[in-house]
XYZ file of C-alpha atoms in Angstrom:
764
model
C 55.357 74.076 83.167
C 58.055 73.804 80.420
C 55.732 70.933 79.344
C 52.414 72.121 78.080
C 54.358 75.405 76.685
C 56.827 72.770 74.565
C 53.054 70.660 73.703
C 51.126 74.054 72.584
C 54.628 75.685 70.601
C 54.285 72.619 68.464
C 50.545 72.944 67.921
C 51.034 76.666 67.583
C 53.885 76.134 65.262
C 51.729 73.354 63.057
C 48.297 75.514 62.888
C 50.013 78.331 61.967
C 46.770 79.867 60.332
C 44.322 79.043 62.714
C 46.802 81.308 65.343
C 47.199 83.479 62.950
C 44.034 84.938 62.037
C 42.480 84.260 65.579
C 45.101 86.887 66.747
C 44.147 89.257 63.807
C 40.713 88.916 64.883
C 40.765 89.309 68.173
C 43.103 92.775 67.679
C 40.574 94.263 65.174
C 37.711 93.256 67.443
C 39.585 95.347 70.297
C 40.661 98.448 67.958
C 37.194 98.223 66.873
C 35.634 98.316 70.553
C 37.987 100.953 71.769
C 37.632 103.379 68.577
C 33.537 103.033 68.897
C 33.302 103.318 72.955
C 36.446 104.901 74.134
C 36.362 107.913 75.661
C 39.045 110.913 76.196
C 41.819 110.290 79.174
C 41.879 112.556 82.544
C 44.472 114.138 84.016
C 42.903 113.764 87.939
C 45.157 112.849 90.402
C 42.709 112.873 93.277
C 42.957 111.031 96.311
C 40.149 110.258 99.063
C 40.563 111.111 102.809
C 43.300 113.551 102.507
C 43.703 116.754 105.337
C 42.443 119.201 102.781
C 38.881 117.776 102.599
C 38.833 118.987 106.007
C 38.486 122.868 104.058
C 36.236 121.645 101.973
C 33.364 120.072 104.445
C 33.424 123.723 106.233
C 33.002 125.424 102.498
C 30.052 123.458 101.959
C 29.083 123.985 105.291
C 29.149 127.969 105.566
C 29.468 128.581 101.964
C 27.100 125.710 100.248
C 28.684 125.288 97.015
C 31.831 126.703 97.054
C 33.937 123.398 97.716
C 32.866 122.543 93.903
C 35.782 124.938 92.640
C 38.227 122.344 94.354
C 37.035 119.316 92.927
C 39.628 117.318 90.672
C 37.243 117.518 87.483
C 36.214 121.137 88.233
C 36.652 123.267 84.870
C 38.315 126.362 86.032
C 39.703 128.943 83.631
C 42.336 132.064 84.141
C 43.005 135.092 82.186
C 46.474 136.617 82.771
C 46.756 139.661 80.457
C 49.847 141.823 80.566
C 50.427 145.587 79.526
C 52.448 146.156 76.581
C 56.449 146.962 78.001
C 56.698 149.999 79.218
C 52.552 151.063 79.809
C 49.800 150.083 82.307
C 46.632 148.560 82.191
C 45.004 151.522 84.000
C 46.789 153.594 80.266
C 43.059 154.869 78.382
C 43.806 152.499 75.444
C 44.708 149.736 77.201
C 41.593 150.187 79.491
C 39.444 150.415 76.862
C 40.959 147.108 75.344
C 40.757 145.438 78.713
C 36.943 146.612 78.623
C 36.528 145.355 74.997
C 37.994 142.563 75.905
C 35.568 141.662 79.336
C 32.571 142.303 77.100
C 33.634 139.438 74.359
C 33.553 137.199 77.029
C 30.183 138.008 78.102
C 29.524 136.338 74.495
C 31.309 133.399 74.964
C 28.470 130.356 75.211
C 30.608 128.334 77.542
C 30.864 131.203 80.137
C 28.486 130.794 83.447
C 26.801 134.414 82.605
C 24.886 134.382 86.025
C 28.151 135.137 87.970
C 29.281 138.439 86.292
C 33.308 138.956 85.422
C 35.103 140.980 87.339
C 37.051 143.857 85.332
C 40.257 144.171 87.402
C 40.833 147.524 86.946
C 37.482 148.630 88.391
C 38.037 146.483 90.866
C 41.055 148.458 92.521
C 39.387 151.399 91.696
C 36.370 150.146 94.064
C 38.675 148.779 96.299
C 40.242 152.186 96.865
C 43.502 150.634 95.605
C 44.854 152.546 92.482
C 45.886 155.559 94.530
C 48.094 155.224 97.922
C 46.938 151.264 97.716
C 46.861 149.994 101.672
C 48.119 146.742 101.995
C 46.017 145.318 104.418
C 42.791 146.484 102.006
C 44.790 146.033 98.697
C 46.594 142.486 99.084
C 45.006 140.062 97.200
C 43.472 142.779 93.897
C 43.179 141.353 90.849
C 45.517 143.823 89.801
C 49.212 144.079 90.964
C 48.518 147.729 92.246
C 51.186 147.196 95.298
C 53.864 145.820 93.442
C 56.591 148.628 93.288
C 58.634 147.141 90.198
C 55.721 146.805 87.668
C 52.737 148.519 89.362
C 49.238 147.994 87.117
C 51.189 145.855 84.612
C 49.650 142.285 84.772
C 45.517 141.836 85.971
C 44.137 138.126 86.481
C 40.701 137.804 85.194
C 38.584 134.192 86.737
C 36.277 132.953 84.530
C 33.425 130.818 85.938
C 32.317 127.808 82.732
C 29.125 126.175 82.505
C 30.778 122.853 81.474
C 30.691 120.459 84.367
C 33.653 118.257 84.084
C 37.585 118.581 82.505
C 36.563 115.293 80.744
C 33.449 117.162 78.869
C 36.020 120.275 77.513
C 36.466 119.650 73.738
C 38.922 120.925 71.487
C 36.401 123.253 70.057
C 36.067 124.872 73.444
C 39.897 125.308 74.113
C 40.423 126.855 70.666
C 37.461 129.882 71.295
C 38.957 130.213 74.728
C 41.735 131.225 73.493
C 40.419 133.163 70.309
C 38.192 135.725 72.514
C 41.219 137.179 73.375
C 42.773 137.507 69.558
C 41.251 141.800 69.296
C 42.942 142.521 72.992
C 46.001 140.592 71.766
C 46.090 143.102 68.411
C 45.434 146.070 70.711
C 48.618 145.383 72.442
C 47.863 143.581 75.230
C 49.543 139.846 76.375
C 46.323 137.454 77.100
C 47.496 133.990 78.436
C 45.323 131.055 79.843
C 45.431 128.693 82.438
C 42.889 126.664 84.310
C 41.657 123.066 83.457
C 39.908 124.149 80.939
C 43.468 124.589 78.702
C 44.675 120.953 80.086
C 44.393 118.327 76.776
C 45.466 115.337 78.161
C 48.607 114.245 76.638
C 48.786 111.699 73.271
C 51.824 110.173 72.543
C 53.567 111.748 69.453
C 54.788 108.640 67.608
C 58.622 109.833 67.333
C 59.403 107.907 70.532
C 57.780 104.694 69.475
C 59.541 105.379 65.939
C 62.984 105.767 67.642
C 62.292 102.295 69.842
C 61.510 100.145 67.156
C 64.625 101.813 64.788
C 66.822 100.811 67.387
C 65.246 97.533 68.502
C 65.517 96.731 64.860
C 69.424 97.195 64.741
C 70.207 95.538 67.938
C 68.129 92.356 66.482
C 69.733 92.844 63.183
C 73.335 92.373 64.996
C 71.709 89.442 67.365
C 70.062 87.566 64.623
C 72.503 88.561 61.865
C 69.146 88.231 59.197
C 66.637 91.053 58.391
C 63.361 88.503 58.688
C 64.284 87.055 62.295
C 64.960 91.035 63.224
C 61.376 92.023 62.041
C 59.106 89.688 63.770
C 59.571 90.540 67.552
C 58.804 93.527 66.024
C 55.270 92.382 64.623
C 54.975 91.003 68.016
C 55.342 94.306 70.049
C 53.399 96.028 67.194
C 50.117 93.758 67.866
C 50.853 93.652 71.622
C 50.608 96.986 72.460
C 48.066 97.614 69.745
C 46.228 95.483 71.543
C 47.007 96.998 75.210
C 45.857 100.467 73.479
C 42.702 99.541 72.892
C 41.617 97.764 75.976
C 43.006 101.096 77.713
C 40.797 102.837 75.558
C 37.837 100.735 75.560
C 38.162 100.881 79.629
C 37.648 105.184 79.708
C 34.317 104.151 78.549
C 33.143 102.751 82.245
C 36.299 104.500 84.315
C 37.961 107.577 84.398
C 41.548 106.915 83.179
C 44.900 108.954 84.023
C 46.113 110.367 81.083
C 50.224 109.352 81.865
C 48.734 105.428 81.542
C 48.637 105.176 77.880
C 52.831 106.898 78.005
C 53.231 104.161 80.643
C 51.493 101.080 78.373
C 53.496 102.503 75.396
C 56.773 102.107 77.555
C 56.415 99.014 78.926
C 54.375 97.431 76.255
C 56.981 97.978 73.526
C 60.191 97.465 75.677
C 58.814 93.719 77.673
C 57.090 92.728 73.826
C 60.522 92.751 71.915
C 62.417 91.662 74.782
C 60.170 88.796 75.508
C 60.350 87.899 71.496
C 63.907 88.342 71.356
C 64.726 85.690 73.845
C 62.479 83.256 72.431
C 63.223 83.492 68.794
C 67.002 84.100 70.329
C 66.607 80.076 71.661
C 64.889 78.882 68.913
C 67.705 79.771 66.321
C 70.045 77.746 69.073
C 67.664 74.697 69.078
C 67.035 74.777 65.390
C 71.259 73.455 64.925
C 70.245 70.911 67.266
C 66.929 69.669 67.125
C 65.351 67.082 64.488
C 62.707 69.959 62.863
C 61.933 73.249 63.095
C 58.526 72.082 64.683
C 60.427 70.655 67.741
C 62.866 73.350 67.782
C 59.940 75.636 68.400
C 58.128 73.487 71.266
C 61.702 73.182 73.033
C 62.292 77.314 72.604
C 59.156 77.626 74.138
C 59.203 75.326 76.514
C 62.791 76.524 77.624
C 62.783 80.565 77.078
C 58.788 80.483 77.293
C 58.994 79.247 80.918
C 61.601 82.056 81.664
C 59.280 84.484 80.083
C 56.360 83.392 81.966
C 57.672 83.521 85.243
C 59.207 87.379 84.057
C 56.163 88.557 82.761
C 54.449 87.250 86.036
C 56.430 88.992 88.467
C 56.722 92.409 86.082
C 52.214 92.079 86.846
C 52.284 91.730 90.057
C 54.833 94.206 90.646
C 52.187 96.702 89.001
C 49.067 95.583 89.788
C 50.842 95.345 93.788
C 50.740 99.499 93.155
C 46.582 98.973 94.426
C 47.930 98.366 97.840
C 48.909 102.049 97.860
C 45.672 103.178 98.052
C 45.900 105.533 95.361
C 43.150 105.374 92.675
C 44.947 107.043 89.829
C 48.170 104.673 90.937
C 46.008 101.658 90.770
C 44.974 102.742 87.376
C 48.312 103.615 85.781
C 49.626 100.196 86.864
C 46.868 97.796 86.096
C 47.871 99.794 82.589
C 50.972 98.710 82.572
C 50.125 95.274 84.211
C 47.720 94.536 81.027
C 50.919 95.931 78.416
C 53.202 93.171 80.222
C 49.996 90.581 79.906
C 49.824 91.326 76.182
C 53.488 91.461 75.861
C 53.599 87.593 77.435
C 50.885 86.074 75.466
C 52.082 87.595 72.108
C 55.360 86.179 72.940
C 54.144 82.269 74.156
C 50.877 82.261 71.612
C 51.873 84.182 68.786
C 55.645 83.781 68.302
C 55.361 80.039 67.470
C 52.526 80.751 65.145
C 54.597 83.377 63.175
C 57.870 80.676 63.550
C 55.787 77.941 62.068
C 55.255 80.444 58.721
C 58.882 80.911 58.347
C 60.273 78.246 59.804
C 64.056 77.240 58.734
C 63.962 80.619 56.463
C 63.392 82.823 59.312
C 67.699 83.518 59.708
C 67.373 83.712 55.496
C 69.420 85.416 53.915
C 72.235 85.717 56.491
C 74.254 89.309 56.729
C 77.220 88.444 56.051
C 78.816 91.604 58.126
C 76.826 90.942 61.303
C 76.057 87.626 60.888
C 77.574 85.803 64.458
C 78.346 82.028 65.601
C 76.249 80.651 67.435
C 76.510 82.088 71.370
C 75.150 79.044 72.849
C 78.331 77.312 71.286
C 80.718 75.826 73.597
C 83.508 75.630 71.805
C 83.330 79.270 70.844
C 85.092 82.057 72.691
C 82.414 84.953 72.959
C 82.994 88.110 74.518
C 80.689 87.571 77.489
C 83.012 84.508 78.271
C 85.698 87.129 78.122
C 83.933 89.295 79.976
C 83.217 86.290 82.871
C 86.525 85.442 82.797
C 87.643 88.999 83.806
C 84.826 89.199 86.156
C 86.139 85.664 87.913
C 89.724 87.302 88.370
C 88.697 89.518 90.659
C 85.623 89.023 92.129
C 86.037 91.006 95.133
C 87.235 94.278 93.182
C 83.928 94.292 90.631
C 81.855 94.073 94.135
C 83.718 96.909 95.877
C 83.580 99.131 92.499
C 79.556 97.911 91.932
C 78.990 99.129 95.338
C 80.843 102.293 95.431
C 79.359 103.293 91.497
C 76.030 103.148 92.789
C 76.404 104.200 96.398
C 77.444 107.250 94.951
C 74.703 107.777 92.335
C 72.093 107.165 95.298
C 73.444 110.137 97.010
C 71.776 112.913 95.568
C 68.532 111.032 96.301
C 69.105 112.204 99.822
C 67.441 116.157 98.422
C 64.323 114.044 96.608
C 61.370 116.716 96.177
C 58.021 115.510 95.002
C 55.631 117.538 93.477
C 52.226 116.887 90.897
C 52.602 118.389 87.215
C 51.135 121.702 87.277
C 51.336 125.107 85.203
C 54.770 124.997 85.963
C 55.969 121.890 84.871
C 54.054 122.781 81.088
C 56.324 123.576 78.098
C 57.315 126.839 78.038
C 55.619 127.621 74.621
C 52.743 126.561 76.135
C 49.673 129.288 76.624
C 49.413 127.634 80.654
C 52.875 128.393 81.036
C 53.433 131.788 79.810
C 49.973 132.726 81.901
C 52.263 131.497 85.038
C 55.182 133.356 83.825
C 53.503 136.282 83.629
C 51.123 136.007 87.100
C 54.578 135.307 88.596
C 56.141 138.653 87.188
C 53.181 140.959 88.162
C 52.544 138.898 91.644
C 55.557 136.651 92.408
C 55.357 133.050 92.254
C 53.527 132.008 94.778
C 50.369 133.659 93.631
C 50.265 130.708 91.487
C 49.672 128.158 94.840
C 47.271 130.161 96.689
C 46.331 128.627 99.894
C 42.572 128.696 100.900
C 41.837 129.108 104.632
C 38.121 127.892 105.306
C 37.122 129.040 108.913
C 34.300 127.893 111.242
C 33.226 130.092 113.383
C 29.752 128.000 114.513
C 31.631 127.539 118.327
C 33.100 131.002 118.545
C 30.871 133.649 120.642
C 29.584 136.465 117.929
C 31.543 139.098 120.256
C 34.798 137.200 119.502
C 34.490 136.120 115.804
C 36.331 139.209 114.244
C 38.896 138.736 117.455
C 39.417 135.490 116.418
C 39.782 136.035 112.635
C 42.252 138.820 113.289
C 44.450 136.191 114.992
C 44.248 133.510 112.685
C 44.928 135.948 109.528
C 47.908 137.302 111.702
C 49.193 134.086 112.547
C 49.353 133.134 108.853
C 50.766 136.138 108.003
C 53.598 135.528 110.619
C 55.019 132.801 108.700
C 58.472 133.881 107.111
C 57.469 132.033 103.930
C 53.741 133.406 103.765
C 54.071 136.701 101.864
C 50.920 138.216 102.461
C 47.121 137.105 103.340
C 43.650 138.508 101.862
C 41.119 140.161 103.679
C 38.666 137.701 105.078
C 35.342 136.669 103.009
C 32.457 136.497 105.697
C 29.824 134.047 105.007
C 25.757 135.184 105.220
C 25.223 133.822 108.451
C 28.387 135.324 109.933
C 29.783 131.929 111.540
C 32.208 131.158 108.311
C 35.062 132.944 107.254
C 37.774 132.310 103.986
C 40.810 133.487 103.774
C 43.203 133.395 100.597
C 47.065 132.928 101.909
C 49.483 133.725 99.186
C 53.348 131.966 99.799
C 56.500 133.731 98.839
C 57.404 130.109 96.748
C 55.847 128.264 93.814
C 53.290 126.023 94.487
C 55.607 122.802 94.064
C 58.478 123.965 96.357
C 59.441 122.592 99.563
C 59.150 125.637 101.499
C 55.427 126.561 100.386
C 54.418 122.321 101.543
C 55.963 123.404 104.587
C 54.131 126.010 104.995
C 50.772 124.358 104.798
C 52.260 121.879 107.102
C 53.013 124.658 109.610
C 49.631 126.582 109.199
C 47.803 123.652 109.844
C 49.743 122.746 113.348
C 48.222 125.925 114.538
C 44.816 125.175 115.256
C 45.243 123.927 118.242
C 46.119 126.897 120.082
C 43.532 128.828 118.134
C 40.776 126.745 119.113
C 41.531 126.751 122.845
C 41.394 129.869 122.464
C 38.627 130.455 120.841
C 36.847 127.738 119.738
C 37.590 128.023 116.134
C 38.254 125.581 114.083
C 39.455 125.761 110.284
C 41.194 124.118 107.358
C 43.670 124.611 104.151
C 42.446 123.673 100.876
C 43.044 124.350 97.206
C 45.701 122.917 94.444
C 48.353 123.784 96.329
C 47.294 122.246 99.418
C 45.842 119.194 98.013
C 49.165 118.510 96.188
C 50.955 118.870 99.294
C 48.639 116.411 100.759
C 49.009 113.891 97.976
C 52.971 114.389 98.016
C 53.015 113.500 101.993
C 50.466 110.670 100.986
C 53.301 109.290 98.149
C 56.282 110.117 99.973
C 55.312 107.808 103.257
C 53.843 104.851 100.959
C 57.701 104.408 99.273
C 59.639 102.466 102.225
C 56.380 100.250 102.715
C 55.976 99.673 99.225
C 59.769 99.164 98.741
C 59.610 96.244 101.765
C 57.049 94.740 99.864
C 58.547 94.522 96.561
C 62.108 93.919 97.783
C 60.186 90.852 100.015
C 58.481 89.530 96.677
C 61.541 89.835 95.365
C 63.135 87.212 98.154
C 60.651 85.096 97.894
C 60.087 84.248 94.189
C 63.825 84.004 93.720
C 63.871 81.688 96.652
C 61.335 79.706 94.742
C 63.322 79.603 91.521
C 67.000 79.306 92.490
C 66.283 77.127 95.769
C 68.741 79.429 97.083
C 68.964 81.488 100.162
C 71.839 83.912 99.442
C 71.112 84.268 95.710
C 67.779 85.603 96.099
C 69.012 87.826 99.463
C 72.101 89.368 97.588
C 69.787 89.760 94.029
C 66.801 91.823 96.551
C 69.177 94.029 97.439
C 70.938 94.427 94.448
C 67.620 96.216 93.394
C 67.583 98.558 95.944
C 71.008 99.638 95.076
C 70.068 99.773 91.605
C 66.464 101.725 92.455
C 68.535 104.323 94.755
C 71.006 104.652 92.357
C 68.386 105.266 89.952
C 66.409 107.722 92.311
C 69.540 109.777 92.301
C 70.684 109.905 88.735
C 66.964 111.158 88.184
C 66.924 113.710 90.806
C 70.416 115.261 89.699
C 69.638 115.463 86.230
C 65.385 116.763 86.334
C 65.533 118.190 90.017
C 69.023 120.167 90.312
C 69.315 120.178 86.456
C 72.823 119.227 86.356
C 74.905 118.508 82.738
C 72.661 120.617 81.511
C 69.925 117.763 79.933
C 67.317 120.158 80.998
C 66.676 123.478 80.415
C 63.666 123.308 83.109
C 64.305 121.853 86.520
C 61.525 120.681 88.387
C 60.098 118.479 91.539
C 59.844 114.735 90.306
C 56.573 113.679 90.013
C 55.084 112.410 92.815
C 53.526 108.831 91.575
C 57.137 108.613 90.052
C 59.278 106.737 93.085
C 56.370 104.022 93.585
C 55.712 103.299 89.714
C 60.003 103.448 89.111
C 60.162 100.455 92.018
C 57.482 98.429 90.733
C 59.092 98.595 87.519
C 62.416 98.763 87.601
C 61.823 95.285 89.739
C 59.810 93.093 87.626
C 62.826 94.139 85.035
C 65.542 92.853 87.309
C 63.821 89.650 87.867
C 63.790 89.480 84.148
C 67.486 89.979 83.801
C 68.114 87.649 87.167
C 65.966 84.688 85.682
C 67.371 85.049 82.352
C 70.865 85.216 83.344
C 71.623 83.089 86.729
C 69.330 80.307 85.624
C 71.818 79.219 83.324
C 74.574 79.852 85.773
C 72.861 77.675 88.065
C 72.299 74.799 85.467
C 75.843 74.752 84.739
C 76.696 74.566 88.182
C 74.160 71.413 88.791
C 75.894 70.045 85.885
C 79.229 69.820 87.871
C 80.884 72.910 87.194
C 83.017 74.685 89.857
C 81.212 78.309 90.779
C 83.942 80.475 89.437
C 83.467 77.642 85.735
C 79.477 77.735 85.639
C 79.797 81.526 85.936
C 82.099 81.982 83.221
C 79.899 79.440 81.587
C 76.511 81.221 82.381
C 77.911 84.133 81.482
C 78.924 83.094 77.684
C 75.909 81.912 77.029
C 73.381 84.352 78.544
C 75.204 88.236 78.133
C 74.458 88.336 74.295
C 70.813 87.982 74.476
C 70.638 90.156 78.145
C 72.831 92.329 76.916
C 70.550 92.847 73.193
C 67.236 92.667 75.691
C 68.441 95.671 77.890
C 69.692 98.192 75.185
C 66.397 97.548 73.193
C 65.011 98.376 76.854
C 66.634 101.748 77.181
C 66.727 102.812 73.892
C 62.720 102.714 74.287
C 62.841 104.272 77.595
C 65.107 106.828 76.556
C 63.259 107.829 73.384
C 60.268 109.035 75.217
C 62.725 111.709 76.623
C 61.722 113.444 73.387
C 58.306 113.836 74.546
C 56.849 117.497 75.005
C 55.297 116.348 78.216
C 58.394 116.650 81.594
C 56.496 113.935 83.098
C 56.707 111.649 80.576
C 60.905 113.030 79.642
C 61.335 112.076 83.233
C 59.924 108.656 83.594
C 61.365 107.584 79.942
C 64.829 108.531 81.718
C 64.584 106.753 85.176
C 63.271 103.696 83.350
C 66.288 104.095 81.134
C 69.025 104.357 83.633
C 66.846 102.135 86.303
C 67.884 99.099 83.166
C 70.712 100.308 82.288
C 72.313 100.316 86.220
C 70.691 97.157 86.945
C 70.811 95.296 83.955
C 74.952 96.210 83.079
C 75.826 96.589 86.852
C 73.789 94.620 89.389
C 73.147 91.760 87.171
C 75.756 91.122 84.660
C 78.847 92.299 87.088
C 77.817 92.612 90.789
C 75.596 89.300 91.046
C 78.272 86.977 89.223
C 80.865 88.198 91.247
C 79.093 87.773 94.518
C 78.462 83.954 93.114
C 82.202 83.568 92.399
C 82.865 84.594 96.086
C 80.202 82.472 97.621
C 80.928 79.730 95.758
C 78.723 76.727 96.651
C 77.132 78.445 99.530
C 75.416 80.417 96.601
C 72.999 77.299 96.184
C 72.614 76.200 99.748
C 68.993 76.027 101.401
C 67.966 73.890 104.468
C 66.550 70.605 103.804
C 63.101 71.171 105.571
C 62.688 74.360 103.466
C 63.429 72.266 99.845
C 61.295 69.758 100.669
C 58.285 72.438 101.411
C 58.651 74.385 98.144
C 56.952 73.992 95.088
C 58.898 73.018 91.727
C 58.586 75.812 89.407
C 60.639 74.468 86.143
C 61.945 77.561 84.763
C 65.025 76.254 82.747
C 62.830 73.234 81.191
C 64.247 70.743 83.656
C 61.266 68.333 83.184
C 60.936 68.890 79.743
C 64.521 67.466 79.171
C 64.300 64.406 81.341
C 61.132 63.504 79.730
C 63.147 63.785 76.414
C 66.151 61.964 77.968
C 63.606 59.308 78.636
C 62.033 59.238 75.118
C 65.759 59.073 73.577
C 66.327 55.904 76.049
C 63.393 53.975 75.442
C 62.977 55.254 71.301
C 59.555 56.001 72.385
C 57.927 60.249 73.213
C 56.693 59.883 76.562
C 53.240 60.773 77.246
C 52.331 64.386 78.072
C 55.230 65.741 75.528
C 53.667 64.425 72.463
């Protein structure tokens, strides 16, 4: 591979005015196609074959069309109305304002007028719930008539819409839904809106990307000591990310793409594009000092550092594309989006970068900045900070290993309390109308009212005379659970063979107690079926999310095993060793566990005050994090340890080779890791809580894996294991294919050329 990349590097360097316009044309084409054919992303986190599907089947059988309300793409809308402080909605003035508001809803074109909108006060009157309300009859009323602390102060109005899919909702629709309540608000009522009608797909704000690019520029100025060289990786990053986002946008024309795919692709694309370009430019800087021409330096840089970039990029692509084995569609799409970003980061580094090097030649590192321009870290006569730190590790490798394990183990402990959830109304920004509606509804009806459990029962096999008793038994069973607040009166189907009950938990939708309640309530079916012949299922957003959390949580260990196993096999191929891949995989597991623990500590438990609104971690984060940290861990493992192995093969002792390899590789790995941490960490400035937590987790994952595992733990273990680090059974060594990451074949060919005075075939 190194030979082919060497040849391409020289070709692109010479034919720069062909390669550069070709890339520009490709970018313009992709951007144009994306802008013309692209559609909006969605927040569809659906999964097939969930336990909640059974309830939907019963609904469709006994209440035809009722399950449509629980489809992921269904357009739902709810107004939560609050009375002025110290007043009630039943007061004459407030009641008149509420009547006028409902009348105006009837004028809204996107409202389905075939279904009447229920006035909550009139409904409560009709149910006899305003005077001496009966809990058995008034539970679930749209007016909080049973609240002792705030009676009749909050009402819920469900509104049907004619829009078929969430993806079809426009900004004008959302504005109209909000504006319709202006008169009611002017009359003193508080009116907030929730439901999928108000769920606008999040788009990057741009400030995170700007900060990431800014920090990357500063780091590269320090690393290269020159302004032009520092800007070059940013150019490849902009082109790579632009192509990635255009590809994803173009994909929305044929499939529904989850909105978070864009954020994930941005994080990965910016970080990896800059990192991969940094590795190649750093090597080019060194080769300029030792090669006969800039063209030869570019070819050699691509044949060596470029080979490592290809391997590192492929590992990230495999890890992300491998998310498809989890069997969850939205995760597959997000993984593919990240894989596309990685692919463009790799392609720009190995195809566009040598052409840019050709455009600047030796001028890439001119003029030098005297305050930051440093000597070449490849110079063996210089004593660098990397060499000093490597010597420190070599003096006490056992202590270094112990400190790393203790630190990572301590950070991993909070992961034992990991609680997962999917983005819901409670995770929206506090300033949003959706979050305000959630809080207002909680104030009036309790937090569980935001996560109603819809229980659909099929009484087809229950004798007619026992059906009411069966339903009462079901309702009594559901009510008996300590975490159930109340269960509404049954709604019977027209044929009398189906019934719908709404169970309101005491805790919120993403609370673990609510998820446990869903599981316990389902387990009671066997007893009731044996007694009455009744079958039932539980659906609704809360139940569906609980099912998805369970599925995703159950996939973590298998996926972790697959990724760790893949790391072990890949590193055997690269390092031709058993112990190095084994310790690398174990180090990866340690860094992932510690990353989980740190993220739980900050975002779930709210420690250190970094977030003022702690929530369960988003359900798909653990698996996505495993895939990403795996890929990034392999990047740093390859770039640092391959150089250590090269020094060992050339005759140095285990300790000497570690120090020498550290001297050559630590600076570029440190720079790359700082850039990666800055890019990921900057996404904590976004409003979306999922993006915040992902940015934090990825930044911490890189911090722990790069600086603790790859730059302390692994070098210390290499010293402790000595020559056994590179041991491999002879039979295995014979059957393994040769993977030339460090360009050894290129060096052999170049050496032969030096000996004969001719450039060997295949290199020119």
